[in-house]
Amino acid sequence: MLRIHVSGVDLSRVRMATRPDAMWETVLSFHRLRDRRGSTVFGEWRKESRTRLNGEARLLSAVVPPRGYFPDFLTPSQDGSEPFGLDAGMEALRDTPPGRIHEELGLLAGDRSLGRRPPAGPALPEGLVEGRTEPLGRLISTLRAYHRAAVEPYWPHIRASVEADRAVRGRALLDGGADELLATLPPMIRWRAPVLEADYPVDRELRLDGRGLLLQPSFFCRGTPVVYRDPGLPPVLVYPVTHPGAPAVAGPGPWLGRLVGHTRSAVLRAVDSGCTTSELARRTGVSLASASQHACVLREAGLVRTLRHGGSVLHTLTPLGAELLRGGAPIAVP
């Protein structure tokens, strides 16, 4: 069980990340690559990603075990709510003090957080424990190559999932403040003021001490949230987004040909800023049933993402939907 102690000051400093964090997604995706569970969402992604890998998994396996602790320095921290893009994250990793690398890799070598040593795996590259420039540079190059193979091709889908989750949490924040926001986090996380509890593989107590908390939704996080092992780092709670059962590799499908007519175009424009089905009906002047049907077709076409928010559902555009609406504007990757 993880228990995060939240004071009144901390509650006023709870904030949402503005986008997915490239470093967290890269490291957590490597967990999913070796995990046989979640085949509906990740099965096709695993198959495609493995065909593009070229030996990166061996070195990464030395620093990211299949379960349990992995070094905090692999996912650099920062005080703001703007997550790291890939280049900035790699530079922050390169700037890690050698003493910290030595300490955290030492914890990895003797981690007993699950009551046993981690499974034997590839040895750490010589000199990495001392934080030497060459082996650290090799690790960074390997992480970058892995990201290009397994994360970057799916970044628009990852970003859409995180932005949809952010839209739901933003509604909760507007409706009831930080209390409501914390209460609407995924079911493995429970807000029992003044403590935020979460399912966790070990018992942990995290005291925010007025520093607030950054909520970082993650596409590749699964099952339980993740926090830094070092309590002195800026507090971050990485938690899994809701996957509606669709695969991570999703194309527009055969429904795109049905997207014709002025009404459906109006529906797509209405969803641009995020809306419930009732708001969609009101904005477009159609019945509730008709709004629901149009949203369903858009969702099946890969243009809209729908998440449940309390007793209603919230629709947001996917990158494909936004691109179509804006006439083919390019989609940025980290």
Coordinates of C-alpha atoms in Angstrom, one line a residue:
M1 CA 0.0 0.0 0.0
L2 CA 1.2 3.5 -0.9
R3 CA 0.1 6.3 1.4
I4 CA 0.6 9.9 0.3
H5 CA 0.0 12.4 3.1
V6 CA -1.5 15.6 1.7
S7 CA -1.7 18.7 3.9
G8 CA -4.0 21.7 3.1
V9 CA -1.1 23.5 1.5
D10 CA -0.3 20.4 -0.6
L11 CA -3.9 20.2 -1.8
S12 CA -3.7 23.7 -3.1
R13 CA -0.5 22.7 -5.0
V14 CA -1.8 19.6 -6.7
R15 CA -1.4 20.0 -10.5
M16 CA -1.8 18.0 -13.7
A17 CA 1.0 17.4 -16.2
T18 CA 0.3 19.1 -19.4
R19 CA 1.3 16.2 -21.7
P20 CA 2.9 12.7 -21.6
D21 CA 6.5 12.5 -20.3
A22 CA 8.8 11.0 -22.9
M23 CA 11.1 9.5 -20.3
W24 CA 8.4 7.8 -18.1
E25 CA 6.7 6.4 -21.3
T26 CA 10.0 5.0 -22.6
V27 CA 10.9 3.2 -19.3
L28 CA 7.4 2.0 -18.5
S29 CA 6.9 0.8 -22.1
F30 CA 9.9 -1.5 -21.6
H31 CA 8.1 -3.1 -18.7
R32 CA 5.1 -3.6 -21.0
L33 CA 7.3 -5.1 -23.7
R34 CA 8.2 -8.0 -21.4
D35 CA 4.8 -8.3 -19.8
R36 CA 2.4 -10.9 -21.4
R37 CA -0.7 -9.3 -19.8
G38 CA -2.8 -6.6 -21.5
S39 CA -2.7 -8.3 -24.9
T40 CA -5.8 -6.5 -26.1
V41 CA -4.2 -3.1 -25.7
F42 CA -0.5 -3.9 -26.0
G43 CA -0.4 -7.1 -28.0
E44 CA -0.1 -5.6 -31.5
W45 CA 2.3 -2.9 -30.2
R46 CA 4.6 -5.5 -28.7
K47 CA 4.7 -7.5 -32.0
E48 CA 5.4 -4.4 -34.1
S49 CA 8.0 -2.9 -31.7
R50 CA 10.0 -6.1 -31.3
T51 CA 10.6 -6.3 -35.1
R52 CA 12.2 -2.8 -34.9
L53 CA 14.5 -3.5 -32.0
N54 CA 18.2 -4.1 -32.7
G55 CA 19.7 -5.4 -29.4
E56 CA 18.6 -2.5 -27.2
A57 CA 16.7 -4.7 -24.9
R58 CA 19.8 -6.4 -23.5
L59 CA 21.4 -3.2 -22.1
L60 CA 18.1 -1.9 -20.9
S61 CA 17.3 -5.1 -19.1
A62 CA 20.4 -4.5 -17.0
V63 CA 19.0 -1.2 -15.6
V64 CA 15.2 -1.9 -15.8
P65 CA 14.3 -5.2 -14.2
P66 CA 11.0 -6.8 -15.2
R67 CA 9.5 -5.8 -11.8
G68 CA 10.4 -3.9 -8.7
Y69 CA 12.7 -0.9 -8.4
F70 CA 14.4 0.8 -11.3
P71 CA 16.7 3.8 -10.8
D72 CA 15.0 7.2 -10.3
F73 CA 17.6 8.9 -12.5
L74 CA 16.2 7.2 -15.6
T75 CA 13.1 9.4 -15.3
P76 CA 14.5 12.8 -14.4
S77 CA 12.4 15.0 -12.2
Q78 CA 11.5 18.7 -12.4
D79 CA 9.5 21.1 -10.3
G80 CA 7.0 22.3 -12.9
S81 CA 4.1 20.7 -14.6
E82 CA 5.7 20.6 -18.1
P83 CA 6.9 17.1 -18.6
F84 CA 10.2 16.3 -20.3
G85 CA 10.3 15.8 -24.1
L86 CA 12.8 13.2 -25.3
D87 CA 15.8 15.6 -26.0
A88 CA 15.4 17.5 -22.7
G89 CA 15.0 14.3 -20.8
M90 CA 18.1 12.8 -22.3
E91 CA 20.1 15.9 -21.4
A92 CA 18.8 15.8 -17.9
L93 CA 19.9 12.2 -17.7
R94 CA 23.3 13.0 -19.0
D95 CA 23.7 15.6 -16.2
T96 CA 23.0 13.1 -13.4
P97 CA 25.8 13.4 -10.8
P98 CA 28.1 10.3 -10.8
G99 CA 27.4 9.9 -7.0
R100 CA 23.7 9.6 -7.6
I101 CA 24.2 7.0 -10.4
H102 CA 26.5 5.0 -8.1
E103 CA 24.0 5.1 -5.3
E104 CA 20.9 4.2 -7.3
L105 CA 22.6 1.4 -9.3
G106 CA 23.8 0.1 -5.9
L107 CA 20.2 0.0 -4.7
L108 CA 19.3 -1.8 -7.9
A109 CA 22.0 -4.5 -7.4
G110 CA 20.7 -5.3 -3.9
D111 CA 17.1 -4.3 -4.1
R112 CA 15.0 -6.3 -1.5
S113 CA 11.8 -4.3 -1.9
L114 CA 9.9 -7.4 -2.9
G115 CA 11.6 -9.5 -0.2
R116 CA 14.1 -11.1 -2.6
R117 CA 16.8 -10.0 -5.0
P118 CA 15.7 -9.2 -8.5
P119 CA 16.0 -12.0 -11.1
A120 CA 19.5 -12.4 -12.6
G121 CA 19.9 -10.5 -15.8
P122 CA 22.6 -8.9 -18.0
A123 CA 25.5 -7.3 -16.1
L124 CA 25.7 -3.5 -15.9
P125 CA 28.1 -2.0 -18.5
E126 CA 31.6 -1.6 -17.0
G127 CA 32.0 1.9 -15.6
L128 CA 28.3 2.8 -15.5
V129 CA 28.1 2.4 -11.8
E130 CA 30.9 5.1 -11.5
G131 CA 28.9 7.4 -13.8
R132 CA 31.7 7.4 -16.4
T133 CA 30.9 9.4 -19.5
E134 CA 31.3 6.7 -22.1
P135 CA 29.0 4.0 -20.6
L136 CA 26.4 6.6 -19.6
G137 CA 26.5 7.9 -23.2
R138 CA 25.9 4.3 -24.4
L139 CA 22.9 4.0 -22.1
I140 CA 21.5 7.2 -23.4
S141 CA 22.0 6.2 -27.0
T142 CA 20.3 2.9 -26.3
L143 CA 17.3 4.6 -24.6
R144 CA 17.0 6.9 -27.6
A145 CA 17.1 4.0 -30.1
Y146 CA 14.5 2.1 -28.1
H147 CA 12.3 5.2 -27.9
R148 CA 12.4 5.5 -31.7
A149 CA 11.5 1.9 -32.2
A150 CA 8.8 1.4 -29.5
V151 CA 7.4 4.7 -28.5
E152 CA 7.8 7.4 -31.1
P153 CA 5.7 5.7 -33.8
Y154 CA 2.8 5.6 -31.4
W155 CA 3.2 9.0 -29.8
P156 CA 0.0 10.6 -31.3
H157 CA -2.0 7.7 -29.8
I158 CA -0.1 8.1 -26.5
R159 CA -0.7 11.8 -26.4
A160 CA -4.4 11.4 -27.2
S161 CA -4.9 9.0 -24.3
V162 CA -3.1 11.3 -21.9
E163 CA -5.0 14.4 -23.1
A164 CA -8.3 12.6 -22.8
D165 CA -7.5 11.7 -19.2
R166 CA -6.4 15.3 -18.6
A167 CA -9.7 16.5 -19.9
V168 CA -11.6 14.3 -17.5
R169 CA -9.5 15.4 -14.5
G170 CA -9.8 19.0 -15.6
R171 CA -13.6 18.7 -15.5
A172 CA -13.3 17.3 -12.0
L173 CA -11.1 20.1 -10.9
L174 CA -13.5 22.7 -12.2
D175 CA -16.5 20.9 -10.7
G176 CA -15.1 20.4 -7.2
G177 CA -11.6 21.5 -6.8
A178 CA -8.5 19.4 -5.9
D179 CA -10.6 17.2 -3.6
E180 CA -12.8 16.1 -6.5
L181 CA -9.8 15.7 -8.8
L182 CA -8.1 13.3 -6.4
A183 CA -11.4 11.4 -5.9
T184 CA -11.8 10.8 -9.7
L185 CA -8.3 9.1 -10.1
P186 CA -8.4 5.5 -11.4
P187 CA -9.9 2.9 -8.9
M188 CA -6.5 1.6 -7.7
I189 CA -6.0 5.1 -6.1
R190 CA -8.3 6.2 -3.3
W191 CA -8.7 9.7 -1.8
R192 CA -9.4 9.4 1.9
A193 CA -8.5 12.9 3.0
P194 CA -5.9 13.8 4.1
V195 CA -4.3 10.6 2.7
L196 CA -4.2 9.5 -0.9
E197 CA -3.9 5.7 -0.9
A198 CA -2.9 3.4 -3.8
D199 CA -2.3 -0.2 -4.5
Y200 CA 1.4 -0.7 -4.4
P201 CA 3.8 -3.7 -4.3
V202 CA 5.4 -2.6 -1.0
D203 CA 4.4 -0.4 2.0
R204 CA 5.4 3.2 1.4
E205 CA 4.7 6.4 3.2
L206 CA 5.2 9.6 1.3
R207 CA 4.9 13.0 3.0
L208 CA 4.6 15.9 0.7
D209 CA 5.5 18.5 3.3
G210 CA 4.1 21.4 1.4
R211 CA 5.7 20.6 -1.9
G212 CA 2.4 19.7 -3.6
L213 CA 2.0 16.8 -6.0
L214 CA 2.3 16.4 -9.8
L215 CA -0.2 14.0 -11.3
Q216 CA 1.3 12.4 -14.4
P217 CA -1.0 10.2 -16.5
S218 CA 0.8 7.5 -18.5
F219 CA -0.2 5.4 -21.4
F220 CA 2.3 2.5 -20.5
C221 CA 1.8 2.6 -16.8
R222 CA -0.3 -0.5 -15.8
G223 CA -1.9 -1.9 -12.7
T224 CA -0.4 0.3 -10.0
P225 CA 0.9 3.9 -10.0
V226 CA 4.6 4.7 -9.7
V227 CA 6.4 7.1 -7.5
Y228 CA 10.1 7.9 -7.0
R229 CA 11.9 5.8 -4.4
D230 CA 13.8 8.8 -3.2
P231 CA 11.4 10.9 -1.1
G232 CA 13.6 14.0 -1.5
L233 CA 12.8 14.3 -5.2
P234 CA 9.8 16.5 -6.4
P235 CA 6.7 14.4 -5.7
V236 CA 5.2 12.8 -8.8
L237 CA 2.4 10.2 -9.0
V238 CA 2.5 8.4 -12.3
Y239 CA -0.8 6.6 -12.9
P240 CA -2.3 4.6 -15.7
V241 CA -4.8 6.2 -18.1
T242 CA -8.0 4.3 -18.8
H243 CA -7.8 2.1 -21.9
P244 CA -11.2 1.6 -23.4
G245 CA -10.2 -1.8 -24.8
A246 CA -8.9 -0.5 -28.0
P247 CA -5.4 -1.6 -29.2
A248 CA -2.5 0.7 -28.9
V249 CA -2.0 0.4 -32.7
A250 CA -5.2 2.0 -34.1
G251 CA -5.9 3.2 -37.6
P252 CA -8.9 5.0 -38.9
G253 CA -10.7 1.7 -39.8
P254 CA -13.4 1.2 -42.4
W255 CA -15.8 3.7 -40.8
L256 CA -14.0 6.8 -42.2
G257 CA -16.1 6.7 -45.4
R258 CA -19.2 7.3 -43.3
L259 CA -17.9 10.7 -42.2
V260 CA -19.9 12.9 -44.6
G261 CA -22.4 15.7 -44.2
H262 CA -22.6 19.0 -42.4
T263 CA -24.0 17.7 -39.1
R264 CA -21.1 15.3 -38.5
S265 CA -18.6 18.0 -39.4
A266 CA -20.3 20.3 -36.8
V267 CA -20.1 17.5 -34.2
L268 CA -16.4 17.1 -34.9
R269 CA -15.9 20.9 -34.4
A270 CA -18.0 20.8 -31.2
V271 CA -15.8 18.1 -29.7
D272 CA -12.6 20.1 -30.3
S273 CA -12.6 21.7 -26.8
G274 CA -13.9 18.5 -25.1
C275 CA -17.6 18.0 -24.2
T276 CA -20.1 15.6 -22.8
T277 CA -22.9 14.1 -24.9
S278 CA -25.4 16.5 -23.5
E279 CA -23.2 19.5 -24.4
L280 CA -22.5 18.0 -27.8
A281 CA -26.3 17.8 -28.5
R282 CA -26.8 21.4 -27.3
R283 CA -23.9 22.8 -29.3
T284 CA -24.9 21.2 -32.5
G285 CA -28.7 21.5 -32.1
V286 CA -29.4 17.7 -32.4
S287 CA -31.1 15.3 -30.1
L288 CA -29.2 13.5 -27.3
A289 CA -29.7 10.2 -29.1
S290 CA -28.4 11.7 -32.4
A291 CA -25.4 13.3 -30.6
S292 CA -24.5 9.9 -29.1
Q293 CA -24.8 8.2 -32.4
H294 CA -22.5 10.7 -34.2
A295 CA -20.0 10.5 -31.4
C296 CA -20.0 6.7 -31.7
V297 CA -19.2 6.9 -35.5
L298 CA -16.5 9.4 -34.9
R299 CA -15.0 7.2 -32.1
E300 CA -15.1 4.1 -34.4
A301 CA -13.3 6.1 -37.0
G302 CA -10.5 6.9 -34.6
L303 CA -11.3 10.7 -34.6
V304 CA -12.8 10.9 -31.1
R305 CA -11.9 9.4 -27.8
T306 CA -14.5 8.9 -25.1
L307 CA -14.0 8.5 -21.3
R308 CA -16.5 8.2 -18.5
H309 CA -16.7 11.1 -16.1
G310 CA -19.1 10.4 -13.2
G311 CA -22.5 9.8 -14.6
S312 CA -21.7 11.1 -18.1
V313 CA -19.1 10.6 -20.8
L314 CA -16.5 13.1 -22.0
H315 CA -15.5 13.3 -25.7
T316 CA -12.2 14.7 -26.9
L317 CA -10.4 14.7 -30.3
T318 CA -7.6 12.3 -31.1
P319 CA -4.6 13.6 -33.1
L320 CA -6.2 12.2 -36.2
G321 CA -9.4 14.0 -35.5
A322 CA -7.6 17.3 -34.8
E323 CA -5.6 16.9 -38.0
L324 CA -8.7 16.3 -40.1
L325 CA -10.4 19.3 -38.5
R326 CA -7.5 21.6 -39.1
G327 CA -6.9 20.5 -42.6
G328 CA -3.9 18.2 -42.3
A329 CA -1.7 20.1 -39.8
P330 CA 1.4 18.0 -38.9
I331 CA 1.4 16.2 -35.5
A332 CA 4.5 16.9 -33.4
V333 CA 6.4 14.2 -31.5
P334 CA 8.6 14.7 -28.5

